[in-house]
CSV table of C-alpha atoms in Angstrom, one decimal:
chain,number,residue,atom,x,y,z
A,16,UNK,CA,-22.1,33.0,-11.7
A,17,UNK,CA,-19.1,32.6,-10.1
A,18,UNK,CA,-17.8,29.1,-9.0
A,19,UNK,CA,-16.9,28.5,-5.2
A,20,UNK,CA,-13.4,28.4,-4.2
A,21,UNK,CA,-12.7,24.7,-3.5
A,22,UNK,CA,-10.4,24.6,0.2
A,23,UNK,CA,-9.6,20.9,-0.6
A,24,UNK,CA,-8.7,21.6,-4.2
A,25,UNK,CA,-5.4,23.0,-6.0
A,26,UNK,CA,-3.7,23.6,-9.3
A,27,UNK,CA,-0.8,22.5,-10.7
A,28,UNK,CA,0.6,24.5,-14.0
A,29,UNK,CA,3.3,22.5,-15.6
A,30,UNK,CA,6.0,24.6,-17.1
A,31,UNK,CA,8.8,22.5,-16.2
A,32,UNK,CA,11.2,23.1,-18.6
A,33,UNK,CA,11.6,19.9,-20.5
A,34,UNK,CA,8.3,21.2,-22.0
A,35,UNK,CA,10.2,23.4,-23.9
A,36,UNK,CA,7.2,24.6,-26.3
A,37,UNK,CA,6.2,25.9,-22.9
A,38,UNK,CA,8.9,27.8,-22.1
A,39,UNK,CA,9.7,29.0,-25.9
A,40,UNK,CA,6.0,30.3,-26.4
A,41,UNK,CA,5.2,30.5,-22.5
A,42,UNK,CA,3.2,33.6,-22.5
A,43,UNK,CA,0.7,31.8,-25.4
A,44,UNK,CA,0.9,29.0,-22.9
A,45,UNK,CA,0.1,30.9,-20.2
A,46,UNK,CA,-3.2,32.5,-22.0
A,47,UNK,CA,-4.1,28.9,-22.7
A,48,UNK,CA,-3.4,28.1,-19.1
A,49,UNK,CA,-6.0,30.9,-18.1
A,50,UNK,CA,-8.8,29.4,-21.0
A,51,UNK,CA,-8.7,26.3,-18.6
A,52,UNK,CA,-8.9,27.8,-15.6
A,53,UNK,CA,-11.7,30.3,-16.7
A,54,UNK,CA,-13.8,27.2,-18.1
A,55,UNK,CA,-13.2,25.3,-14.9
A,56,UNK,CA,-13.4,28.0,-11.9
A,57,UNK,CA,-14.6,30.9,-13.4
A,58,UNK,CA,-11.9,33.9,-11.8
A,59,UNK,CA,-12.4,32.1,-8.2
A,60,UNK,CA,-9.3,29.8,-8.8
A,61,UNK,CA,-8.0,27.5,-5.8
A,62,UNK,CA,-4.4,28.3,-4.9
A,63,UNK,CA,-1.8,27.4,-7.6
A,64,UNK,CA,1.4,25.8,-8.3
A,65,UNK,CA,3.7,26.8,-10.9
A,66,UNK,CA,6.4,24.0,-11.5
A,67,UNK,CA,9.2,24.8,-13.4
A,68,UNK,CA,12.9,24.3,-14.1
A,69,UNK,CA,14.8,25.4,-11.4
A,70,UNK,CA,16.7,27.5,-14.2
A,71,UNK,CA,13.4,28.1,-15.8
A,72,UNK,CA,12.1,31.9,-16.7
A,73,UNK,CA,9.4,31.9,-14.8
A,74,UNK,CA,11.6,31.6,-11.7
A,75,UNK,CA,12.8,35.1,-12.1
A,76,UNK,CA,11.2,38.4,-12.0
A,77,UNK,CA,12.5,39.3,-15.7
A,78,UNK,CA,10.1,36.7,-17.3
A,79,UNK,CA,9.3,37.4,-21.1
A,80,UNK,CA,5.8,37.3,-20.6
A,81,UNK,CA,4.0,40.9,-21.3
A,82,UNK,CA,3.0,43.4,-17.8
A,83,UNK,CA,-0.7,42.5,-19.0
A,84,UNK,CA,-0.1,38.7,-18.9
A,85,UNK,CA,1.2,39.2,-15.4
A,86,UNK,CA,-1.4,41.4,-14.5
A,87,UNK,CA,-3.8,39.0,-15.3
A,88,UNK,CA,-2.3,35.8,-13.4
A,89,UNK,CA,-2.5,38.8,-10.1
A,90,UNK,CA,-5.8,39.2,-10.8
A,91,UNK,CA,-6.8,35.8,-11.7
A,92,UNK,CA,-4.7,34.0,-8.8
A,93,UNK,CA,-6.5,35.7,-6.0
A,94,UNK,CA,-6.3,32.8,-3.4
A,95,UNK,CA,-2.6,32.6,-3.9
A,96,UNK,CA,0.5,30.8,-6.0
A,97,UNK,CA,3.4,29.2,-5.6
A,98,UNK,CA,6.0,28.6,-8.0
A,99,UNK,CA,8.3,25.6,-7.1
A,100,UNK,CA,11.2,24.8,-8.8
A,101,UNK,CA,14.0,22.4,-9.2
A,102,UNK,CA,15.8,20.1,-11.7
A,103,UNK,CA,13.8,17.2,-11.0
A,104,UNK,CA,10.2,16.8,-11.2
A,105,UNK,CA,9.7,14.0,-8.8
A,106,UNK,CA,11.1,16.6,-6.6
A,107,UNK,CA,8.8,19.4,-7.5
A,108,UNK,CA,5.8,17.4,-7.0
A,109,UNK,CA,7.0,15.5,-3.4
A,110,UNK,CA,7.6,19.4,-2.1
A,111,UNK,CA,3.9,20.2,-3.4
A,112,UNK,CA,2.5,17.0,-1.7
A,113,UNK,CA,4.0,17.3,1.5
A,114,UNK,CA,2.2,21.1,1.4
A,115,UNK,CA,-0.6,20.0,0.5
A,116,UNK,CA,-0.8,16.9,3.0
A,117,UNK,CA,-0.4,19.3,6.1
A,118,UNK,CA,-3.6,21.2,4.5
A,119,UNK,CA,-5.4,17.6,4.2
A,120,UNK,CA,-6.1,18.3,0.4
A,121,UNK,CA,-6.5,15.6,-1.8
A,122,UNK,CA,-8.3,16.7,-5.2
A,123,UNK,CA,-6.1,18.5,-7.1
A,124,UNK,CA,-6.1,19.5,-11.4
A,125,UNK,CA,-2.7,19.4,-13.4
A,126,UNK,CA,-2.8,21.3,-16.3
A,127,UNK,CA,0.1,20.4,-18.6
A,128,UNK,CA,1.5,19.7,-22.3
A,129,UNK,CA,0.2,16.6,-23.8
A,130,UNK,CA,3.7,15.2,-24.4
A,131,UNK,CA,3.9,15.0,-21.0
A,132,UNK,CA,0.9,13.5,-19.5
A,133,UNK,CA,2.7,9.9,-19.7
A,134,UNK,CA,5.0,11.3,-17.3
A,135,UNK,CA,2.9,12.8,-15.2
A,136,UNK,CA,0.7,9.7,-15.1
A,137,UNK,CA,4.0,7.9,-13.9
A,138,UNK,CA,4.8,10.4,-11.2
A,139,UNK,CA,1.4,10.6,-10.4
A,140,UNK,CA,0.8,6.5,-9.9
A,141,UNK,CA,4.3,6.1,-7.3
A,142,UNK,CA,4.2,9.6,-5.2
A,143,UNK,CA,0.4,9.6,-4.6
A,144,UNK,CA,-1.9,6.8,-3.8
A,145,UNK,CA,-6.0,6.6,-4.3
A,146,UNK,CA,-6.6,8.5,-1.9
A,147,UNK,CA,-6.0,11.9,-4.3
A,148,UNK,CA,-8.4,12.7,-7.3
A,149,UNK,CA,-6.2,14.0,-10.3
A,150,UNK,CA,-7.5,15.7,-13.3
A,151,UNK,CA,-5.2,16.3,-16.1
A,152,UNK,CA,-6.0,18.8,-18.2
A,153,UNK,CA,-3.8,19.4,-21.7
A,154,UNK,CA,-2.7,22.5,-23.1
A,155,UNK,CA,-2.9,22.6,-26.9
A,156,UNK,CA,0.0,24.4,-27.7
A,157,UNK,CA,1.4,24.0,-32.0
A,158,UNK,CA,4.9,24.8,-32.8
A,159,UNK,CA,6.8,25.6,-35.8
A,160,UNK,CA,8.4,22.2,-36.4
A,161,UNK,CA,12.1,23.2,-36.4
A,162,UNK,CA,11.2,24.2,-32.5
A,163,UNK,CA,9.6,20.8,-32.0
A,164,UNK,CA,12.8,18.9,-33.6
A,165,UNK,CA,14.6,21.6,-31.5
A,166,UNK,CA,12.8,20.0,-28.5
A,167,UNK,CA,13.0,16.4,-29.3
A,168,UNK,CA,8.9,16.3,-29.3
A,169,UNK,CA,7.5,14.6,-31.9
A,170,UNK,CA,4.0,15.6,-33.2
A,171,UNK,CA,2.8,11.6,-33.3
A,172,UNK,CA,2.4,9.2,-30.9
A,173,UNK,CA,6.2,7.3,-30.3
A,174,UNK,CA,6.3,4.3,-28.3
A,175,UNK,CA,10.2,4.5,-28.3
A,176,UNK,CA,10.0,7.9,-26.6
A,177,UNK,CA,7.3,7.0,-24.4
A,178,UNK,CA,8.7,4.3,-22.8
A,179,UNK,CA,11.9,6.1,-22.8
A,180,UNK,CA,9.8,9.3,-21.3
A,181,UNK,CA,8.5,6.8,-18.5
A,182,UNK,CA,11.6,5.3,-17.8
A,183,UNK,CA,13.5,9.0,-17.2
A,184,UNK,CA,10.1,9.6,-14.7
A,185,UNK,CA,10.8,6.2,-12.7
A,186,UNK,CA,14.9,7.3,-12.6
A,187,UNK,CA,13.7,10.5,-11.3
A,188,UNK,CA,11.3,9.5,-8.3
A,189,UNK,CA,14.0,7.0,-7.3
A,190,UNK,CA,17.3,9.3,-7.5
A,191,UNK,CA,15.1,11.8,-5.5
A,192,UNK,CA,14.0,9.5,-3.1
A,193,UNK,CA,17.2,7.8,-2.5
A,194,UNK,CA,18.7,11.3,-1.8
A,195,UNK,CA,16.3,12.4,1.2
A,196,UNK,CA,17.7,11.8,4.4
A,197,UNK,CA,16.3,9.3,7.3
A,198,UNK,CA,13.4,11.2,9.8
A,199,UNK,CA,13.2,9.9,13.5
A,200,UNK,CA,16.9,8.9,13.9
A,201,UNK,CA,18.8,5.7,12.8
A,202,UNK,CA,16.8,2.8,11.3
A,203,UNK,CA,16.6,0.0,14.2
A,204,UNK,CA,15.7,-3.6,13.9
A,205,UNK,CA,14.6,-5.9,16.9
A,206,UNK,CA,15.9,-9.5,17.0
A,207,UNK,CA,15.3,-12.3,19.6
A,208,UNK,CA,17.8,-15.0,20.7
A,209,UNK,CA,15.5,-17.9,20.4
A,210,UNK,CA,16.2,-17.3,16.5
A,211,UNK,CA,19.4,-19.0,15.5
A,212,UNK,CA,21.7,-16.3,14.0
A,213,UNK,CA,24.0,-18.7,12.0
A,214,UNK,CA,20.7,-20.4,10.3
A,215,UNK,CA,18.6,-17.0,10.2
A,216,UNK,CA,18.4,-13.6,9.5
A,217,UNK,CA,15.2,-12.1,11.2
A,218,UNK,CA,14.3,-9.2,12.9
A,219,UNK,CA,10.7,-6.8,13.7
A,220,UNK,CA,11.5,-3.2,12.4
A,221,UNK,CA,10.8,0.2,14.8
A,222,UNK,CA,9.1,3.4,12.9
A,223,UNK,CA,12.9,5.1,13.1
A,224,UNK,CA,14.8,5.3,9.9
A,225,UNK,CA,12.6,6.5,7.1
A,226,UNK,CA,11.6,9.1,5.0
A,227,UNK,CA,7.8,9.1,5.6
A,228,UNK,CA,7.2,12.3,6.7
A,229,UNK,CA,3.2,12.3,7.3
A,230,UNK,CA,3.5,12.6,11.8
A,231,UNK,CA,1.5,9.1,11.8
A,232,UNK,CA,3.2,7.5,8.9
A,233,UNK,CA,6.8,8.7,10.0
A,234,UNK,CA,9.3,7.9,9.5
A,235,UNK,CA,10.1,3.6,8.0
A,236,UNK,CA,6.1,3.1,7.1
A,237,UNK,CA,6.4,-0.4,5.2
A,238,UNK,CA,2.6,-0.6,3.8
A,239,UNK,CA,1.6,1.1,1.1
A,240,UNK,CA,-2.7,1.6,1.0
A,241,UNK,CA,-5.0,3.7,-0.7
A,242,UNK,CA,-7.0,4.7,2.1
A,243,UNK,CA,-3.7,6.3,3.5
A,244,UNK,CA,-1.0,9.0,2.1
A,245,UNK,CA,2.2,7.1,1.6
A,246,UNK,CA,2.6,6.5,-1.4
A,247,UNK,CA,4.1,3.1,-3.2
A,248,UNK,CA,7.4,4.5,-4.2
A,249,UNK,CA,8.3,5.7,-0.5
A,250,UNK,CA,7.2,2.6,0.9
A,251,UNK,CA,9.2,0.8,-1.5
A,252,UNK,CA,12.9,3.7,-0.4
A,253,UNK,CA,11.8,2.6,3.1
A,254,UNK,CA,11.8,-1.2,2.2
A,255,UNK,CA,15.5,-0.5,0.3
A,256,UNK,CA,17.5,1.0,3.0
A,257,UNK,CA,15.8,-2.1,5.6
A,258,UNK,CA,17.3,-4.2,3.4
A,259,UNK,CA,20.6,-2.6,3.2
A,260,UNK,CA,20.3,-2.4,7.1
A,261,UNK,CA,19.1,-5.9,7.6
A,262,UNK,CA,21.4,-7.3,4.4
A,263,UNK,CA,18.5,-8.7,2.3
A,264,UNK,CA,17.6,-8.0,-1.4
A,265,UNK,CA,14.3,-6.0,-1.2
A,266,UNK,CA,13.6,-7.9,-4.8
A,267,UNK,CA,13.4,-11.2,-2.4
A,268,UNK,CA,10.8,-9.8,-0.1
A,269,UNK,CA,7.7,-11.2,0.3
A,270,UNK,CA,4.9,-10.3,2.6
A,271,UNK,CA,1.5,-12.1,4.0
A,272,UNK,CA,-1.4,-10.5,2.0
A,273,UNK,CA,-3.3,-9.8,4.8
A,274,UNK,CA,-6.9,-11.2,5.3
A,275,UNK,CA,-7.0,-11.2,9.3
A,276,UNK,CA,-7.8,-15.3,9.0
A,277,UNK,CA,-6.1,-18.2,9.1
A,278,UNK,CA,-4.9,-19.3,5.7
A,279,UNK,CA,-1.2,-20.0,5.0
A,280,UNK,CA,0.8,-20.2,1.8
A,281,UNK,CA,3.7,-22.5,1.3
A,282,UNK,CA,6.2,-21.2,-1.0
A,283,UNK,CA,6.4,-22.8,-3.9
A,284,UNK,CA,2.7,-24.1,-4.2
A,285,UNK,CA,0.0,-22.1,-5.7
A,286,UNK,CA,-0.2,-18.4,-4.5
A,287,UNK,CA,-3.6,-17.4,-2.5
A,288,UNK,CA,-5.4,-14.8,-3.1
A,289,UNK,CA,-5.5,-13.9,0.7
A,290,UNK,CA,-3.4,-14.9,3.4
A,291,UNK,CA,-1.9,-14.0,7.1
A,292,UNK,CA,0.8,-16.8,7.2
A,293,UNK,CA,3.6,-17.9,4.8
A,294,UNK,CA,6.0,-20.8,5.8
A,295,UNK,CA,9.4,-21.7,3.5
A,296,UNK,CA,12.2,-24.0,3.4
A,297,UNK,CA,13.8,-22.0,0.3
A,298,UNK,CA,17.0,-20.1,1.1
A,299,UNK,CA,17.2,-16.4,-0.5
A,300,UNK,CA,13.8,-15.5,0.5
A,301,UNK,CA,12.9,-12.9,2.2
A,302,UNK,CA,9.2,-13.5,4.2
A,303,UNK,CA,7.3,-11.0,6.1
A,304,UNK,CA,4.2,-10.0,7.9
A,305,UNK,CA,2.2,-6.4,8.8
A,306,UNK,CA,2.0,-5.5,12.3
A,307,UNK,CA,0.5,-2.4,13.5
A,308,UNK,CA,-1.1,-3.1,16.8
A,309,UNK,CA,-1.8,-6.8,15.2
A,310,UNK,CA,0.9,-9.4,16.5
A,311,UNK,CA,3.8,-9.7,13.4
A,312,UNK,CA,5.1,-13.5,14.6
A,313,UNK,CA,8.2,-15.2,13.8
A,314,UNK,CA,8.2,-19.2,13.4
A,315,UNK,CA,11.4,-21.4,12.8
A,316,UNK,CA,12.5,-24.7,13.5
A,317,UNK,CA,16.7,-24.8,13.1
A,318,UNK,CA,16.3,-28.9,12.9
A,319,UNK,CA,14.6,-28.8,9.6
A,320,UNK,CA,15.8,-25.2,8.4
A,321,UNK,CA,12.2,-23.6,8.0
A,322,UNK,CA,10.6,-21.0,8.9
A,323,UNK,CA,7.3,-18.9,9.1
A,324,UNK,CA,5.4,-15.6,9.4
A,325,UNK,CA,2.4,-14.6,10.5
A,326,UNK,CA,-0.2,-11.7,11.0
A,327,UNK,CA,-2.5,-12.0,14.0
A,328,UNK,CA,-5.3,-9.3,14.6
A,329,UNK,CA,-7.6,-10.7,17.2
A,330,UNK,CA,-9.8,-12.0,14.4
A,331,UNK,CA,-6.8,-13.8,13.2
A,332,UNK,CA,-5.9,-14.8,16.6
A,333,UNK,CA,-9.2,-16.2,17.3
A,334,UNK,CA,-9.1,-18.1,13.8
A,335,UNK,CA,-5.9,-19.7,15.0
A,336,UNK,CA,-3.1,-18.2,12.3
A,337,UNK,CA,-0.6,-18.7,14.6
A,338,UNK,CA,-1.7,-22.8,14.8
A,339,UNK,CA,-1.9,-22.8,11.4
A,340,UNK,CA,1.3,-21.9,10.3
A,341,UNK,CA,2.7,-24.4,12.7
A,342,UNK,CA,0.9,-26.8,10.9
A,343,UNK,CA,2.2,-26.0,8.0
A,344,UNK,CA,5.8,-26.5,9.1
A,345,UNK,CA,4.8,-30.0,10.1
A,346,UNK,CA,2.9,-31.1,7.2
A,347,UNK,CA,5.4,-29.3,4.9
A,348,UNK,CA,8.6,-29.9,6.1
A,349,UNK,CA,8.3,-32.7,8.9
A,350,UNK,CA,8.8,-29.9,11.7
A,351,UNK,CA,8.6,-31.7,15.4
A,352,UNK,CA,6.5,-29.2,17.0
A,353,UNK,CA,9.1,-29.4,19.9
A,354,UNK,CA,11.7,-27.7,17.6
A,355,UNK,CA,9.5,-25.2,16.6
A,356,UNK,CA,10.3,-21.5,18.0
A,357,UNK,CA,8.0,-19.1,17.9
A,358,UNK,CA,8.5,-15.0,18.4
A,359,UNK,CA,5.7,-12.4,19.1
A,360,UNK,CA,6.6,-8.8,17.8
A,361,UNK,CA,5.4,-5.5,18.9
A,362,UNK,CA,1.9,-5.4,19.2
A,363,UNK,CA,-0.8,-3.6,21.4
A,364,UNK,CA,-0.9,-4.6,24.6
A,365,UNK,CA,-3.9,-5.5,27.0
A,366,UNK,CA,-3.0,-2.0,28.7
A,367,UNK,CA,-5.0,0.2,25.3
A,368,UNK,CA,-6.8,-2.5,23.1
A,369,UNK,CA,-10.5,-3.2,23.9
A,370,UNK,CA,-13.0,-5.0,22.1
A,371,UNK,CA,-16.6,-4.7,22.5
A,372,UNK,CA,-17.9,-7.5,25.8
A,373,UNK,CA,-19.6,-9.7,23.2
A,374,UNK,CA,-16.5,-9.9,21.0
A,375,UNK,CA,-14.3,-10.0,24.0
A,376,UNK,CA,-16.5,-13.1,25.0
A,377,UNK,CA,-14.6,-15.3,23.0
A,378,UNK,CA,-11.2,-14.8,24.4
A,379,UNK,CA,-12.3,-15.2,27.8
A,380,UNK,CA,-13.5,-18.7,26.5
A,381,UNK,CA,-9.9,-19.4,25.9
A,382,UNK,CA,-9.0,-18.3,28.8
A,383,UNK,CA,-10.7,-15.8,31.5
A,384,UNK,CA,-7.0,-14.5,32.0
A,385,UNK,CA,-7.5,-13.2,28.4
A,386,UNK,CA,-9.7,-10.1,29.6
A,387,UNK,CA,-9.4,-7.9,32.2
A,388,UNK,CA,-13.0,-5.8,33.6
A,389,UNK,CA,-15.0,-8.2,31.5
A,390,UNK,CA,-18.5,-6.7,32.9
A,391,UNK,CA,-17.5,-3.7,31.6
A,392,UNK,CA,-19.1,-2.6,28.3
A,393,UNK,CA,-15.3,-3.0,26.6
A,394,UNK,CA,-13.1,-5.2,28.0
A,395,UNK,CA,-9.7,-5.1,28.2
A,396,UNK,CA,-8.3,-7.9,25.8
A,397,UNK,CA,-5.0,-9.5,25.8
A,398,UNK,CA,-4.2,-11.0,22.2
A,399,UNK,CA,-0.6,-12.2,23.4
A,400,UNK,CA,-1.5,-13.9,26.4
A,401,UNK,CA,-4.2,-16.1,23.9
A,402,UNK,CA,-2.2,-16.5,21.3
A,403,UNK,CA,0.5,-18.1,23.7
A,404,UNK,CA,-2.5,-20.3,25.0
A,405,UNK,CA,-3.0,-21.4,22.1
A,406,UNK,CA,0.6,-22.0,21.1
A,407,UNK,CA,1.0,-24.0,23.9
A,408,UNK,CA,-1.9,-26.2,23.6
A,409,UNK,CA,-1.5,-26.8,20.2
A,410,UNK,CA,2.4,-28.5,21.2
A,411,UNK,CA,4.6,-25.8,21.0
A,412,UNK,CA,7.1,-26.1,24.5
A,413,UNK,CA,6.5,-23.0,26.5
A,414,UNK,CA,9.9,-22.0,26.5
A,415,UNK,CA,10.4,-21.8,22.6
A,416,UNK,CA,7.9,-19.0,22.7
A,417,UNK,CA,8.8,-15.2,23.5
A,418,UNK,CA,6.3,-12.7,24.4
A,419,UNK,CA,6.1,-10.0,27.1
A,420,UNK,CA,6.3,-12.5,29.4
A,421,UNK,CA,10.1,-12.8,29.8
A,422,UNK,CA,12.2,-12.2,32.5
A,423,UNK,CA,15.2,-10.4,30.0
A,424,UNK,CA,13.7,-7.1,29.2
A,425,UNK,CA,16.2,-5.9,27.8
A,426,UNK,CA,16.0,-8.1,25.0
A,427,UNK,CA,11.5,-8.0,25.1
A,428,UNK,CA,10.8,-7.7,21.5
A,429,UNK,CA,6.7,-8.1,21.9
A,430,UNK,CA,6.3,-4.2,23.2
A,431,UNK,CA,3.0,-2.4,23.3
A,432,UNK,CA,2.4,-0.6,20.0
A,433,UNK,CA,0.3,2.0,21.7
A,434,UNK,CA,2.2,3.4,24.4
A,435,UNK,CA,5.4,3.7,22.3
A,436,UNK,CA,4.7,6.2,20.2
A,437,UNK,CA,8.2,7.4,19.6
A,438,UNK,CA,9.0,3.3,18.6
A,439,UNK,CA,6.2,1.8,17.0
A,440,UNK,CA,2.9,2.7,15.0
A,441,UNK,CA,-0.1,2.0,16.2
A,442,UNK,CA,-3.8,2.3,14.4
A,443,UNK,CA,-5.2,2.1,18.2
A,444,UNK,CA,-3.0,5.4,18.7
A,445,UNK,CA,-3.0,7.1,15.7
A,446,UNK,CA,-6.3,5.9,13.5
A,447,UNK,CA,-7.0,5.7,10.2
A,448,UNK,CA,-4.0,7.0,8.8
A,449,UNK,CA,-1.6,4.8,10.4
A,450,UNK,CA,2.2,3.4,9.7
A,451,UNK,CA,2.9,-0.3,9.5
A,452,UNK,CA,6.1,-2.0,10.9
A,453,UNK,CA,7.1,-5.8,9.8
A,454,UNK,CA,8.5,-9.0,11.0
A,455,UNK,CA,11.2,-10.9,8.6
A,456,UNK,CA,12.6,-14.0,8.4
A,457,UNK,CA,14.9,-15.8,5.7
A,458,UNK,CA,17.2,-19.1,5.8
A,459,UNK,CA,20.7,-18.2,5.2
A,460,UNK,CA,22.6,-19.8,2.2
């Protein structure tokens, strides 16, 4: 019996050319490359990727391989191959996964030499994220030892070489990375003026700028998940050219690990495992929270030369984050509450986010202002308007707070995520699969 065709499944042959048994005995490899395939799909094989060298034999029609080998990868290949080549194989792999990401597939085999499945682990772990299931399959190809010294492939396990094979794969994702060129126009970064420029270096960041190419991750996505497609090693290219933009070390960056509640860590005491606010007095630190609908807020007081960030959903907000990182500049670092300036970033507006009237209950309780249609069966909710509420009550002078609310808007930093979708991300917008803009803050030295 036949097995199915798999729509959500490819394969990837690699004949790159480093894998030079490969390529010296390819058309052996290639029958082994069939036994796989046979054992695993039968002759009903999902479409396939060949990746080579870009200089490779098998990117040419005058391949050494026999008419009858080619005649069988025709009649094998049915549902269709590819072969993609280049000289780097963080590049072969990033063109595969941006194919494959248009086509929503995400379980895909890699059959390969076993000298190279360390690699391939490594360029597997930074260009793809949890969301994919890999299988790698080995080849079991044996060489004549003068081709293996010939190669540089040793027949026993090298720690040397593997670390020096991993190393060469983690140079190659970041060369190729570094060399793709910004989507969505020039990288932009908001400031406010209630944020001392001569103390501080802040700013919330716009979705421009990037090389995230997924439409809802595009283009500066700064959050790496595995319940979404960008993978680690793009987030962490988008992260680099913010900090040559902004002028802060991305190796001094250091983000809230979000929890959407109210605990804060101070820098320099022990490390939560959760948290939606960090506060700092340190100079050469780079702090920063999420926001993707969720308010990213700025905190600083120039008297004492500290500073804060926070992450506010409207669980958060109802917790009181933004409170308790105020708190924690006063316990901390003697903050007057009167010096302390807070800033509230792009976030969605009561114009698109509803909660359901039972949750929406408790934010009229702050404040009936708070909701908008509240008989309805989802209210309108306003997490800005509370969060300023509770700013306010809790001490903080309502002009050393910056919202939506001010009369300047040409310098309103707290715009609605949702109904800038050429700006901003939004999960409201765009679902599950959404792009994440920050807030940053760090004392100058």
């Amino acid at each position: 019996m036949i097995a199915e065709t798999r729509k959500d499944e490819v394969v990837l042959v690699d004949l790159f050319d480093s894998g030079c048994h490969i390529n010296f005995h390819k058309e052996k490899a290639l029958q082994h490359v069939w036994s796989i395939i046979d054992k695993r799909y039968s002759t009903n094989v999902p479409f396939t990727y060949f990746m080579c060298y870009q200089d490779s034999p098998c990117n040419n029609n005058n391949s050494d391989t026999s008419p009858d080998t080619r005649a069988i990868c025709m009649d094998i290949l049915k549902n269709g191959y590819k072969i993609v080549g280049d000289s780097n194989m963080a590049a072969i792999l990033y063109t595969i996964k941006q194919e494959i990401d248009a086509q929503n597939i995400s379980t895909i085999l890699v059959i390969l030499p076993q000298h190279r499945k360390l690699q391939m682990d490594i360029y597997v772990y930074n260009l793809f994220t949890a969301l994919y299931t890999f299988t790698l399959e080995c080849l079991n190809i044996h060489n004549e030892d003068k081709m293996i010294k010939q190669c540089g492939v040793q027949e026993e396990d090298n720690t040397f070489a593997d670390e020096e094979s991993g190393e060469l794969a983690r140079r190659n994702i970041q060369t190729y990375l570094e060399s793709l060129p910004g989507l969505k126009g020039k990288l932009v970064i908001l400031t406010s003026r209630l944020i001392p420029e001569d103390i501080f270096q802040h700013g919330f960041t716009t979705r421009c700028g990037g090389i995230s190419y997924i439409p809802t991750l595009s283009a500066l996505n700064l959050f790496s998940s595995s319940r979404r497609r960008d993978p680690k090693a793009v987030v962490e290219e988008n992260l680099r050219r913010l900090g040559k933009v902004a002028g802060f070390d991305p190796q001094t960056y250091v983000p809230v690990k979000v929890d959407h509640a109210e605990n804060v860590w101070i820098i320099g005491k022990p490390e939560p495992a959760w948290y939606d606010g960090i506060v700092t007095n340190q100079k050469g630190v780079t702090i920063a929270a999420p926001g993707a609908d969720c308010i990213p807020i700025i905190f600083c007081d120039p008297i004492k030369k500290a500073c804060g960030v926070a992450h506010s959903g409207w669980k958060g907000t109802l917790l009181g984050i933004a409170m308790s990182t105020v708190n924690a500049l006063t316990s901390e670092y003697g903050s007057d509450r009167k010096d302390i300036r807070v800033v509230l970033g792009p976030s969605v507006g009561p114009c698109c986010f509803t909660l359901a009237q039972e949750e929406a209950r408790a934010f009229h309780d702050i404040d009936p202002r708070c909701v908008r249609q509240f008989e309805s069966p989802n209210p309108y909710v306003d997490i800005r308007r509370a969060t300023r509420i509770l700013l306010e009550r809790g001490g903080i002078l309502p002009q050393n707070i910056q919202d939506d609310t001010i009369v300047d808007k040409s310098r309103d930093v707290t715009l609605c995520t949702s109904c800038h979708a050429d700006t901003f991300f939004s999960n409201v917008r765009d679902g599950s699969n959404f792009g994440t803009q920050i807030c940053f803050i760090s004392i100058k030295e």
